[in-house]
Amino acid sequence: GIQVEQSPPDLILQEGANSTLRCNFSDSVNNLQWFHQNPWGQLINLFYIPSGTKQNGRLSATTVATERYSLLYISSSQTTDSGVYFCAVTANQAGTALIFGKGTTLSVSS
Amino acid sequence: KAGVTQTPRYLIKTRGQQVTLSCSPISGHRSVSWYQQTPGQGLQFLFEYFSETQRNKGNFPGRFSGRQFSNSRSEMNVSTLELGDSALYLCASSLAPGTVTATNEKLFFGSGTQLSVL
Protein backbone atom coordinates (compact mmCIF):
# COMPACT_ATOMS: atom_id res chain seq x y z
CA GLY A 1 0.00 0.00 0.00
CA ILE A 2 0.88 3.65 -0.17
CA GLN A 3 3.40 4.91 2.39
CA VAL A 4 3.10 8.45 3.73
CA GLU A 5 6.03 10.12 5.45
CA GLN A 6 5.88 13.50 7.13
CA SER A 7 8.74 15.71 8.22
CA PRO A 8 9.84 17.06 10.54
CA PRO A 9 8.20 14.99 13.29
CA ASP A 10 8.41 17.90 15.73
CA LEU A 11 8.72 21.65 15.26
CA ILE A 12 9.10 24.37 17.88
CA LEU A 13 8.57 27.97 16.83
CA GLN A 14 8.32 31.44 18.27
CA GLU A 15 5.16 33.34 17.48
CA GLY A 16 5.52 35.16 14.17
CA ALA A 17 7.87 32.64 12.56
CA ASN A 18 7.19 30.85 9.29
CA SER A 19 7.40 27.11 8.73
CA THR A 20 7.19 24.46 6.03
CA LEU A 21 5.86 20.96 6.64
CA ARG A 22 6.51 18.21 4.13
CA CYS A 23 4.57 15.10 3.11
CA ASN A 24 6.11 12.45 0.84
CA PHE A 25 4.02 9.62 -0.59
CA SER A 26 5.17 6.47 -2.30
CA ASP A 27 2.67 6.14 -5.15
CA SER A 28 0.28 8.14 -7.30
CA VAL A 29 -2.71 9.51 -5.42
CA ASN A 30 -6.04 10.99 -6.41
CA ASN A 31 -6.85 12.49 -3.05
CA LEU A 32 -4.57 14.37 -0.66
CA GLN A 33 -5.80 16.33 2.34
CA TRP A 34 -4.09 18.25 5.14
CA PHE A 35 -5.57 18.27 8.63
CA HIS A 36 -4.83 20.06 11.88
CA GLN A 37 -5.58 18.24 15.13
CA ASN A 38 -5.90 20.72 17.96
CA PRO A 39 -4.92 19.92 21.57
CA TRP A 40 -8.51 18.81 22.26
CA GLY A 41 -8.35 16.14 19.57
CA GLN A 42 -10.54 17.81 16.96
CA LEU A 43 -9.34 17.20 13.38
CA ILE A 44 -9.89 20.20 11.14
CA ASN A 45 -9.66 19.92 7.37
CA LEU A 46 -7.24 22.51 6.05
CA PHE A 47 -6.91 21.64 2.37
CA TYR A 48 -8.04 19.18 -0.25
CA ILE A 49 -5.10 19.36 -2.65
CA PRO A 50 -4.24 16.33 -4.84
CA SER A 51 -2.29 18.71 -7.09
CA GLY A 52 -1.52 22.39 -7.50
CA THR A 53 -1.43 25.22 -4.98
CA LYS A 54 -4.06 26.66 -2.65
CA GLN A 55 -4.04 29.42 -0.08
CA ASN A 56 -6.26 30.12 2.89
CA GLY A 57 -5.20 33.09 4.97
CA ARG A 58 -1.82 32.43 6.58
CA LEU A 59 -1.81 28.85 5.32
CA SER A 60 -0.97 27.62 1.88
CA ALA A 61 -0.28 24.21 0.38
CA THR A 62 1.39 22.91 -2.74
CA THR A 63 1.28 19.37 -4.10
CA VAL A 64 3.63 18.24 -6.85
CA ALA A 65 1.94 15.00 -7.81
CA THR A 66 4.58 13.97 -10.38
CA GLU A 67 7.27 14.13 -7.68
CA ARG A 68 5.02 12.67 -4.98
CA TYR A 69 5.21 15.32 -2.31
CA SER A 70 3.13 18.04 -0.74
CA LEU A 71 4.14 21.05 1.33
CA LEU A 72 2.14 22.99 3.91
CA TYR A 73 3.29 26.53 4.61
CA ILE A 74 2.37 28.37 7.79
CA SER A 75 3.26 32.05 7.86
CA SER A 76 3.33 34.38 10.87
CA SER A 77 2.56 31.49 13.20
CA GLN A 78 0.31 32.01 16.22
CA THR A 79 -0.04 30.01 19.43
CA THR A 80 -3.38 28.73 18.15
CA ASP A 81 -1.51 26.99 15.31
CA SER A 82 -0.11 24.52 17.84
CA GLY A 83 -1.16 20.92 17.45
CA VAL A 84 -0.49 18.05 15.08
CA TYR A 85 -0.60 18.43 11.31
CA PHE A 86 -1.50 15.36 9.30
CA CYS A 87 -1.21 14.62 5.62
CA ALA A 88 -3.57 11.92 4.31
CA VAL A 89 -3.83 10.32 0.88
CA THR A 90 -5.66 7.69 -1.07
CA ALA A 91 -5.35 6.17 -4.53
CA ASN A 92 -8.67 4.42 -4.19
CA GLN A 93 -11.05 5.61 -6.88
CA ALA A 94 -14.11 4.47 -4.97
CA GLY A 95 -14.22 6.30 -1.71
CA THR A 96 -12.15 8.19 0.79
CA ALA A 97 -10.23 5.51 2.70
CA LEU A 98 -7.42 7.86 3.67
CA ILE A 99 -3.96 6.72 4.69
CA PHE A 100 -2.52 9.11 7.24
CA GLY A 101 1.07 10.05 7.91
CA LYS A 102 2.33 10.09 11.48
CA GLY A 103 2.03 13.85 11.64
CA THR A 104 4.16 16.87 12.51
CA THR A 105 3.72 18.18 16.05
CA LEU A 106 3.96 21.98 16.06
CA SER A 107 4.45 24.00 19.23
CA VAL A 108 4.23 27.78 18.93
CA SER A 109 5.23 29.82 21.95
CA SER A 110 4.57 33.51 22.62
CA LYS B 1 -25.11 23.78 9.66
CA ALA B 2 -24.22 21.36 12.46
CA GLY B 3 -20.97 19.45 12.22
CA VAL B 4 -20.34 15.74 12.58
CA THR B 5 -21.73 14.55 15.90
CA GLN B 6 -20.35 11.55 17.75
CA THR B 7 -21.75 9.99 20.87
CA PRO B 8 -20.77 9.22 23.51
CA ARG B 9 -17.70 11.41 24.03
CA TYR B 10 -16.12 9.07 26.58
CA LEU B 11 -16.68 5.40 27.28
CA ILE B 12 -15.15 2.97 29.75
CA LYS B 13 -15.61 -0.75 29.21
CA THR B 14 -14.03 -3.94 30.47
CA ARG B 15 -12.41 -6.70 28.46
CA GLY B 16 -14.88 -9.03 26.78
CA GLN B 17 -17.70 -6.51 26.62
CA GLN B 18 -19.03 -5.02 23.42
CA VAL B 19 -19.57 -1.38 22.55
CA THR B 20 -21.57 0.63 20.02
CA LEU B 21 -20.52 4.10 18.90
CA SER B 22 -22.76 6.49 17.02
CA CYS B 23 -22.07 9.10 14.35
CA SER B 24 -24.39 11.62 12.74
CA PRO B 25 -22.88 13.18 9.60
CA ILE B 26 -23.25 16.73 8.39
CA SER B 27 -26.70 17.23 6.90
CA GLY B 28 -26.63 16.24 3.23
CA HIS B 29 -23.46 14.17 3.52
CA ARG B 30 -23.96 10.61 2.33
CA SER B 31 -20.59 9.08 3.15
CA VAL B 32 -19.42 8.16 6.63
CA SER B 33 -16.04 6.69 7.45
CA TRP B 34 -14.49 5.59 10.72
CA TYR B 35 -10.90 5.84 11.93
CA GLN B 36 -9.06 4.58 14.99
CA GLN B 37 -6.35 6.74 16.54
CA THR B 38 -3.80 5.36 19.00
CA PRO B 39 -0.44 6.74 20.13
CA GLY B 40 1.38 3.73 18.68
CA GLN B 41 -0.36 3.18 15.35
CA GLY B 42 -1.59 6.69 14.62
CA LEU B 43 -4.72 7.18 12.54
CA GLN B 44 -5.95 4.03 10.83
CA PHE B 45 -8.90 3.59 8.50
CA LEU B 46 -11.61 1.20 9.74
CA PHE B 47 -14.41 1.32 7.16
CA GLU B 48 -16.49 3.58 4.97
CA TYR B 49 -20.19 3.54 4.20
CA PHE B 50 -22.05 5.22 1.36
CA SER B 51 -25.79 4.86 0.80
CA GLU B 52 -26.00 2.12 3.46
CA THR B 53 -23.33 0.02 1.70
CA GLN B 54 -19.82 -0.64 2.92
CA ARG B 55 -17.49 0.70 0.22
CA ASN B 56 -14.12 0.11 1.81
CA LYS B 57 -12.78 -1.78 4.78
CA GLY B 58 -9.46 -1.40 6.56
CA ASN B 59 -7.27 -4.12 7.99
CA PHE B 60 -9.08 -4.76 11.26
CA PRO B 61 -10.43 -8.04 12.69
CA GLY B 62 -14.05 -9.04 12.27
CA ARG B 63 -14.79 -7.89 15.82
CA PHE B 64 -15.05 -4.43 14.31
CA SER B 65 -18.22 -3.87 12.33
CA GLY B 66 -20.39 -1.02 11.24
CA ARG B 67 -23.54 -0.05 9.48
CA GLN B 68 -25.22 2.96 7.97
CA PHE B 69 -28.89 3.81 8.14
CA SER B 70 -31.11 5.36 5.48
CA ASN B 71 -30.67 8.82 7.09
CA SER B 72 -26.87 8.41 6.68
CA ARG B 73 -26.29 8.06 10.42
CA SER B 74 -23.76 5.36 11.19
CA GLU B 75 -22.85 3.08 14.05
CA MET B 76 -19.78 1.02 14.66
CA ASN B 77 -19.63 -1.95 16.97
CA VAL B 78 -16.68 -3.63 18.62
CA SER B 79 -17.35 -7.03 20.17
CA THR B 80 -15.25 -8.94 22.69
CA LEU B 81 -13.23 -5.88 23.63
CA GLU B 82 -9.49 -6.19 24.15
CA LEU B 83 -7.14 -3.86 26.01
CA GLY B 84 -5.61 -2.86 22.67
CA ASP B 85 -8.94 -1.49 21.48
CA SER B 86 -8.47 1.51 23.77
CA ALA B 87 -8.33 4.43 21.36
CA LEU B 88 -9.95 7.57 20.05
CA TYR B 89 -12.53 6.56 17.45
CA LEU B 90 -13.18 9.25 14.88
CA CYS B 91 -16.01 9.48 12.42
CA ALA B 92 -15.83 11.58 9.27
CA SER B 93 -18.37 12.52 6.67
CA SER B 94 -18.20 13.74 3.09
CA LEU B 95 -20.71 14.55 0.39
CA ALA B 96 -20.13 11.85 -2.18
CA PRO B 97 -16.70 10.28 -2.39
CA GLY B 98 -15.28 8.90 -5.57
CA THR B 99 -16.50 11.69 -7.79
CA VAL B 100 -13.06 13.30 -7.66
CA THR B 101 -14.05 16.82 -6.82
CA ALA B 102 -12.84 18.84 -3.89
CA THR B 103 -16.31 19.54 -2.58
CA ASN B 104 -17.45 15.94 -2.62
CA GLU B 105 -14.35 14.29 -1.19
CA LYS B 106 -13.31 16.69 1.56
CA LEU B 107 -13.58 14.94 4.91
CA PHE B 108 -15.05 16.57 8.02
CA PHE B 109 -14.37 14.89 11.35
CA GLY B 110 -16.33 14.68 14.56
CA SER B 111 -14.77 15.18 17.99
CA GLY B 112 -14.42 11.45 18.50
CA THR B 113 -15.29 8.88 21.13
CA GLN B 114 -12.51 8.11 23.60
CA LEU B 115 -12.82 4.42 24.47
CA SER B 116 -10.94 2.98 27.43
CA VAL B 117 -10.92 -0.79 27.91
CA LEU B 118 -9.95 -1.94 31.40
CSV table of N, CA and C in Angstrom, one decimal, chain B residues 13-117:
chain,number,residue,atom,x,y,z
B,13,LYS,N,-15.1,0.6,29.3
B,13,LYS,CA,-15.6,-0.8,29.2
B,13,LYS,C,-14.6,-1.7,29.8
B,14,THR,N,-15.0,-2.9,30.0
B,14,THR,CA,-14.0,-3.9,30.5
B,14,THR,C,-13.8,-5.0,29.4
B,15,ARG,N,-12.7,-5.7,29.5
B,15,ARG,CA,-12.4,-6.7,28.5
B,15,ARG,C,-13.6,-7.7,28.3
B,16,GLY,N,-13.8,-8.1,27.1
B,16,GLY,CA,-14.9,-9.0,26.8
B,16,GLY,C,-16.2,-8.4,26.5
B,17,GLN,N,-16.4,-7.2,26.9
B,17,GLN,CA,-17.7,-6.5,26.6
B,17,GLN,C,-17.7,-6.1,25.2
B,18,GLN,N,-18.9,-5.6,24.7
B,18,GLN,CA,-19.0,-5.0,23.4
B,18,GLN,C,-19.5,-3.6,23.6
B,19,VAL,N,-19.3,-2.8,22.5
B,19,VAL,CA,-19.6,-1.4,22.6
B,19,VAL,C,-20.1,-0.9,21.2
B,20,THR,N,-21.0,0.0,21.2
B,20,THR,CA,-21.6,0.6,20.0
B,20,THR,C,-21.4,2.1,20.1
B,21,LEU,N,-20.8,2.7,19.0
B,21,LEU,CA,-20.5,4.1,18.9
B,21,LEU,C,-21.4,4.7,17.8
B,22,SER,N,-21.8,5.9,18.0
B,22,SER,CA,-22.8,6.5,17.0
B,22,SER,C,-22.2,7.7,16.4
B,23,CYS,N,-22.6,8.0,15.1
B,23,CYS,CA,-22.1,9.1,14.4
B,23,CYS,C,-23.2,9.7,13.5
B,24,SER,N,-23.4,10.9,13.6
B,24,SER,CA,-24.4,11.6,12.7
B,24,SER,C,-23.6,12.6,11.8
B,25,PRO,N,-23.7,12.3,10.5
B,25,PRO,CA,-22.9,13.2,9.6
B,25,PRO,C,-23.5,14.6,9.4
B,26,ILE,N,-22.7,15.4,8.8
B,26,ILE,CA,-23.3,16.7,8.4
B,26,ILE,C,-24.5,16.5,7.5
B,27,SER,N,-25.5,17.4,7.7
B,27,SER,CA,-26.7,17.2,6.9
B,27,SER,C,-26.4,17.3,5.4
B,28,GLY,N,-26.9,16.3,4.7
B,28,GLY,CA,-26.6,16.2,3.2
B,28,GLY,C,-25.5,15.4,2.8
B,29,HIS,N,-24.6,15.0,3.8
B,29,HIS,CA,-23.5,14.2,3.5
B,29,HIS,C,-23.9,12.7,3.5
B,30,ARG,N,-23.5,12.0,2.5
B,30,ARG,CA,-24.0,10.6,2.3
B,30,ARG,C,-22.9,9.6,2.7
B,31,SER,N,-21.7,10.0,2.8
B,31,SER,CA,-20.6,9.1,3.1
B,31,SER,C,-20.1,9.3,4.6
B,32,VAL,N,-20.0,8.1,5.3
B,32,VAL,CA,-19.4,8.2,6.6
B,32,VAL,C,-18.3,7.2,6.7
B,33,SER,N,-17.2,7.6,7.3
B,33,SER,CA,-16.0,6.7,7.4
B,33,SER,C,-15.6,6.8,8.9
B,34,TRP,N,-14.9,5.7,9.3
B,34,TRP,CA,-14.5,5.6,10.7
B,34,TRP,C,-13.0,5.4,10.8
B,35,TYR,N,-12.3,6.0,11.7
B,35,TYR,CA,-10.9,5.8,11.9
B,35,TYR,C,-10.6,5.6,13.4
B,36,GLN,N,-9.5,4.8,13.6
B,36,GLN,CA,-9.1,4.6,15.0
B,36,GLN,C,-7.7,5.3,15.2
B,37,GLN,N,-7.6,6.1,16.3
B,37,GLN,CA,-6.3,6.7,16.5
B,37,GLN,C,-5.8,6.3,17.9
B,38,THR,N,-4.5,5.8,17.8
B,38,THR,CA,-3.8,5.4,19.0
B,38,THR,C,-2.4,6.0,19.0
B,39,PRO,N,-1.8,6.2,20.1
B,39,PRO,CA,-0.4,6.7,20.1
B,39,PRO,C,0.6,5.9,19.3
B,40,GLY,N,0.4,4.6,19.3
B,40,GLY,CA,1.4,3.7,18.7
B,40,GLY,C,1.2,3.6,17.2
B,41,GLN,N,-0.1,3.4,16.8
B,41,GLN,CA,-0.4,3.2,15.4
B,41,GLN,C,-0.8,4.4,14.6
B,42,GLY,N,-1.1,5.5,15.3
B,42,GLY,CA,-1.6,6.7,14.6
B,42,GLY,C,-3.0,6.5,14.2
B,43,LEU,N,-3.4,7.2,13.1
B,43,LEU,CA,-4.7,7.2,12.5
B,43,LEU,C,-4.8,6.1,11.5
B,44,GLN,N,-5.8,5.2,11.7
B,44,GLN,CA,-5.9,4.0,10.8
B,44,GLN,C,-7.4,3.9,10.4
B,45,PHE,N,-7.6,3.7,9.1
B,45,PHE,CA,-8.9,3.6,8.5
B,45,PHE,C,-9.6,2.3,8.9
B,46,LEU,N,-10.8,2.4,9.4
B,46,LEU,CA,-11.6,1.2,9.7
B,46,LEU,C,-12.5,0.8,8.6
B,47,PHE,N,-13.5,1.6,8.3
B,47,PHE,CA,-14.4,1.3,7.2
B,47,PHE,C,-15.1,2.6,6.7
B,48,GLU,N,-15.8,2.5,5.6
B,48,GLU,CA,-16.5,3.6,5.0
B,48,GLU,C,-17.8,3.1,4.4
B,49,TYR,N,-18.9,3.9,4.7
B,49,TYR,CA,-20.2,3.5,4.2
B,49,TYR,C,-20.7,4.7,3.3
B,50,PHE,N,-21.4,4.3,2.3
B,50,PHE,CA,-22.0,5.2,1.4
B,50,PHE,C,-23.4,4.6,0.9
B,51,SER,N,-24.4,5.4,1.1
B,51,SER,CA,-25.8,4.9,0.8
B,51,SER,C,-26.0,3.5,1.4
B,52,GLU,N,-25.7,3.3,2.7
B,52,GLU,CA,-26.0,2.1,3.5
B,52,GLU,C,-25.2,0.9,3.0
B,53,THR,N,-24.2,1.1,2.2
B,53,THR,CA,-23.3,0.0,1.7
B,53,THR,C,-21.9,0.3,2.1
B,54,GLN,N,-21.2,-0.8,2.6
B,54,GLN,CA,-19.8,-0.6,2.9
B,54,GLN,C,-19.0,-0.6,1.6
B,55,ARG,N,-18.3,0.5,1.4
B,55,ARG,CA,-17.5,0.7,0.2
B,55,ARG,C,-16.1,0.2,0.4
B,56,ASN,N,-15.5,0.5,1.6
B,56,ASN,CA,-14.1,0.1,1.8
B,56,ASN,C,-14.0,-0.4,3.2
B,57,LYS,N,-13.0,-1.3,3.4
B,57,LYS,CA,-12.8,-1.8,4.8
B,57,LYS,C,-11.3,-1.8,5.0
B,58,GLY,N,-10.9,-1.4,6.2
B,58,GLY,CA,-9.5,-1.4,6.6
B,58,GLY,C,-9.1,-2.8,7.1
B,59,ASN,N,-7.8,-2.9,7.5
B,59,ASN,CA,-7.3,-4.1,8.0
B,59,ASN,C,-7.5,-4.3,9.5
B,60,PHE,N,-8.7,-4.5,9.9
B,60,PHE,CA,-9.1,-4.8,11.3
B,60,PHE,C,-9.8,-6.1,11.4
B,61,PRO,N,-9.7,-6.8,12.5
B,61,PRO,CA,-10.4,-8.0,12.7
B,61,PRO,C,-11.9,-7.9,12.6
B,62,GLY,N,-12.6,-9.0,12.4
B,62,GLY,CA,-14.0,-9.0,12.3
B,62,GLY,C,-14.8,-8.6,13.5
B,63,ARG,N,-14.1,-8.4,14.6
B,63,ARG,CA,-14.8,-7.9,15.8
B,63,ARG,C,-15.3,-6.5,15.6
B,64,PHE,N,-14.7,-5.8,14.6
B,64,PHE,CA,-15.0,-4.4,14.3
B,64,PHE,C,-16.0,-4.5,13.2
B,65,SER,N,-17.2,-3.9,13.4
B,65,SER,CA,-18.2,-3.9,12.3
B,65,SER,C,-18.9,-2.5,12.4
B,66,GLY,N,-19.7,-2.3,11.3
B,66,GLY,CA,-20.4,-1.0,11.2
B,66,GLY,C,-21.6,-1.2,10.4
B,67,ARG,N,-22.4,-0.1,10.4
B,67,ARG,CA,-23.5,0.0,9.5
B,67,ARG,C,-24.0,1.4,9.3
B,68,GLN,N,-24.7,1.6,8.2
B,68,GLN,CA,-25.2,3.0,8.0
B,68,GLN,C,-26.7,2.9,7.7
B,69,PHE,N,-27.4,3.8,8.3
B,69,PHE,CA,-28.9,3.8,8.1
B,69,PHE,C,-29.3,4.7,7.0
B,70,SER,N,-30.6,4.6,6.7
B,70,SER,CA,-31.1,5.4,5.5
B,70,SER,C,-31.0,6.9,5.6
B,71,ASN,N,-30.9,7.4,6.9
B,71,ASN,CA,-30.7,8.8,7.1
B,71,ASN,C,-29.2,9.2,7.1
B,72,SER,N,-28.3,8.3,6.7
B,72,SER,CA,-26.9,8.4,6.7
B,72,SER,C,-26.2,8.3,8.0
B,73,ARG,N,-26.9,8.3,9.1
B,73,ARG,CA,-26.3,8.1,10.4
B,73,ARG,C,-25.6,6.7,10.4
B,74,SER,N,-24.5,6.6,11.2
B,74,SER,CA,-23.8,5.4,11.2
B,74,SER,C,-23.5,4.9,12.6
B,75,GLU,N,-23.3,3.7,12.8
B,75,GLU,CA,-22.9,3.1,14.1
B,75,GLU,C,-21.7,2.1,13.8
B,76,MET,N,-20.8,2.1,14.7
B,76,MET,CA,-19.8,1.0,14.7
B,76,MET,C,-19.8,0.2,16.0
B,77,ASN,N,-19.5,-1.0,15.8
B,77,ASN,CA,-19.6,-2.0,17.0
B,77,ASN,C,-18.3,-2.7,17.1
B,78,VAL,N,-17.9,-2.8,18.4
B,78,VAL,CA,-16.7,-3.6,18.6
B,78,VAL,C,-17.1,-4.7,19.6
B,79,SER,N,-17.0,-5.9,19.3
B,79,SER,CA,-17.3,-7.0,20.2
B,79,SER,C,-16.1,-7.6,20.9
B,80,THR,N,-16.3,-8.3,21.9
B,80,THR,CA,-15.2,-8.9,22.7
B,80,THR,C,-14.0,-8.0,22.8
B,81,LEU,N,-14.3,-6.9,23.5
B,81,LEU,CA,-13.2,-5.9,23.6
B,81,LEU,C,-11.9,-6.4,24.2
B,82,GLU,N,-10.8,-5.9,23.7
B,82,GLU,CA,-9.5,-6.2,24.2
B,82,GLU,C,-8.8,-4.9,24.6
B,83,LEU,N,-7.8,-5.0,25.5
B,83,LEU,CA,-7.1,-3.9,26.0
B,83,LEU,C,-6.6,-3.0,24.9
B,84,GLY,N,-6.2,-3.6,23.8
B,84,GLY,CA,-5.6,-2.9,22.7
B,84,GLY,C,-6.6,-2.1,21.9
B,85,ASP,N,-7.9,-2.2,22.2
B,85,ASP,CA,-8.9,-1.5,21.5
B,85,ASP,C,-9.1,-0.1,22.1
B,86,SER,N,-8.4,0.2,23.2
B,86,SER,CA,-8.5,1.5,23.8
B,86,SER,C,-7.9,2.5,22.8
B,87,ALA,N,-8.7,3.5,22.4
B,87,ALA,CA,-8.3,4.4,21.4
B,87,ALA,C,-9.3,5.5,21.3
B,88,LEU,N,-9.0,6.5,20.5
B,88,LEU,CA,-10.0,7.6,20.1
B,88,LEU,C,-10.5,7.1,18.7
B,89,TYR,N,-11.9,7.0,18.7
B,89,TYR,CA,-12.5,6.6,17.4
B,89,TYR,C,-13.2,7.8,16.8
B,90,LEU,N,-12.7,8.1,15.6
B,90,LEU,CA,-13.2,9.3,14.9
B,90,LEU,C,-14.1,8.9,13.7
B,91,CYS,N,-15.1,9.6,13.6
B,91,CYS,CA,-16.0,9.5,12.4
B,91,CYS,C,-15.9,10.7,11.5
B,92,ALA,N,-15.9,10.5,10.2
B,92,ALA,CA,-15.8,11.6,9.3
B,92,ALA,C,-16.9,11.4,8.2
B,93,SER,N,-17.4,12.6,7.7
B,93,SER,CA,-18.4,12.5,6.7
B,93,SER,C,-17.9,13.3,5.5
B,94,SER,N,-18.4,13.0,4.3
B,94,SER,CA,-18.2,13.7,3.1
B,94,SER,C,-19.4,13.6,2.2
B,95,LEU,N,-19.5,14.5,1.2
B,95,LEU,CA,-20.7,14.5,0.4
B,95,LEU,C,-20.9,13.3,-0.4
B,96,ALA,N,-20.0,13.0,-1.3
B,96,ALA,CA,-20.1,11.9,-2.2
B,96,ALA,C,-18.8,11.5,-2.7
B,97,PRO,N,-18.1,10.6,-2.0
B,97,PRO,CA,-16.7,10.3,-2.4
B,97,PRO,C,-16.6,9.5,-3.7
B,98,GLY,N,-15.5,9.6,-4.3
B,98,GLY,CA,-15.3,8.9,-5.6
B,98,GLY,C,-15.6,9.7,-6.8
B,99,THR,N,-16.2,10.9,-6.6
B,99,THR,CA,-16.5,11.7,-7.8
B,99,THR,C,-15.4,12.6,-8.2
B,100,VAL,N,-14.3,12.6,-7.4
B,100,VAL,CA,-13.1,13.3,-7.7
B,100,VAL,C,-13.3,14.8,-7.8
B,101,THR,N,-14.0,15.4,-6.9
B,101,THR,CA,-14.1,16.8,-6.8
B,101,THR,C,-13.8,17.2,-5.4
B,102,ALA,N,-13.2,18.4,-5.2
B,102,ALA,CA,-12.8,18.8,-3.9
B,102,ALA,C,-14.0,18.9,-3.0
B,103,THR,N,-15.2,19.4,-3.5
B,103,THR,CA,-16.3,19.5,-2.6
B,103,THR,C,-16.8,18.2,-2.1
B,104,ASN,N,-16.8,17.2,-3.0
B,104,ASN,CA,-17.4,15.9,-2.6
B,104,ASN,C,-16.6,15.1,-1.8
B,105,GLU,N,-15.2,15.2,-1.9
B,105,GLU,CA,-14.4,14.3,-1.2
B,105,GLU,C,-13.7,14.8,0.1
B,106,LYS,N,-13.9,16.1,0.4
B,106,LYS,CA,-13.3,16.7,1.6
B,106,LYS,C,-14.0,16.1,2.8
B,107,LEU,N,-13.1,15.6,3.7
B,107,LEU,CA,-13.6,14.9,4.9
B,107,LEU,C,-13.7,15.9,6.1
B,108,PHE,N,-14.8,15.8,6.8
B,108,PHE,CA,-15.1,16.6,8.0
B,108,PHE,C,-15.2,15.6,9.2
B,109,PHE,N,-14.4,15.8,10.2
B,109,PHE,CA,-14.4,14.9,11.4
B,109,PHE,C,-15.2,15.4,12.5
B,110,GLY,N,-15.7,14.4,13.3
B,110,GLY,CA,-16.3,14.7,14.6
B,110,GLY,C,-15.3,14.8,15.6
B,111,SER,N,-15.7,15.0,16.9
B,111,SER,CA,-14.8,15.2,18.0
B,111,SER,C,-14.3,13.9,18.5
B,112,GLY,N,-14.9,12.8,18.1
B,112,GLY,CA,-14.4,11.5,18.5
B,112,GLY,C,-15.0,10.9,19.8
B,113,THR,N,-14.9,9.6,19.9
B,113,THR,CA,-15.3,8.9,21.1
B,113,THR,C,-14.0,8.3,21.7
B,114,GLN,N,-13.7,8.7,22.9
B,114,GLN,CA,-12.5,8.1,23.6
B,114,GLN,C,-12.9,6.9,24.3
B,115,LEU,N,-12.5,5.7,23.9
B,115,LEU,CA,-12.8,4.4,24.5
B,115,LEU,C,-11.7,3.9,25.3
B,116,SER,N,-11.9,3.6,26.5
B,116,SER,CA,-10.9,3.0,27.4
B,116,SER,C,-11.4,1.6,27.8
B,117,VAL,N,-10.6,0.6,27.6
B,117,VAL,CA,-10.9,-0.8,27.9
B,117,VAL,C,-10.0,-1.2,29.1
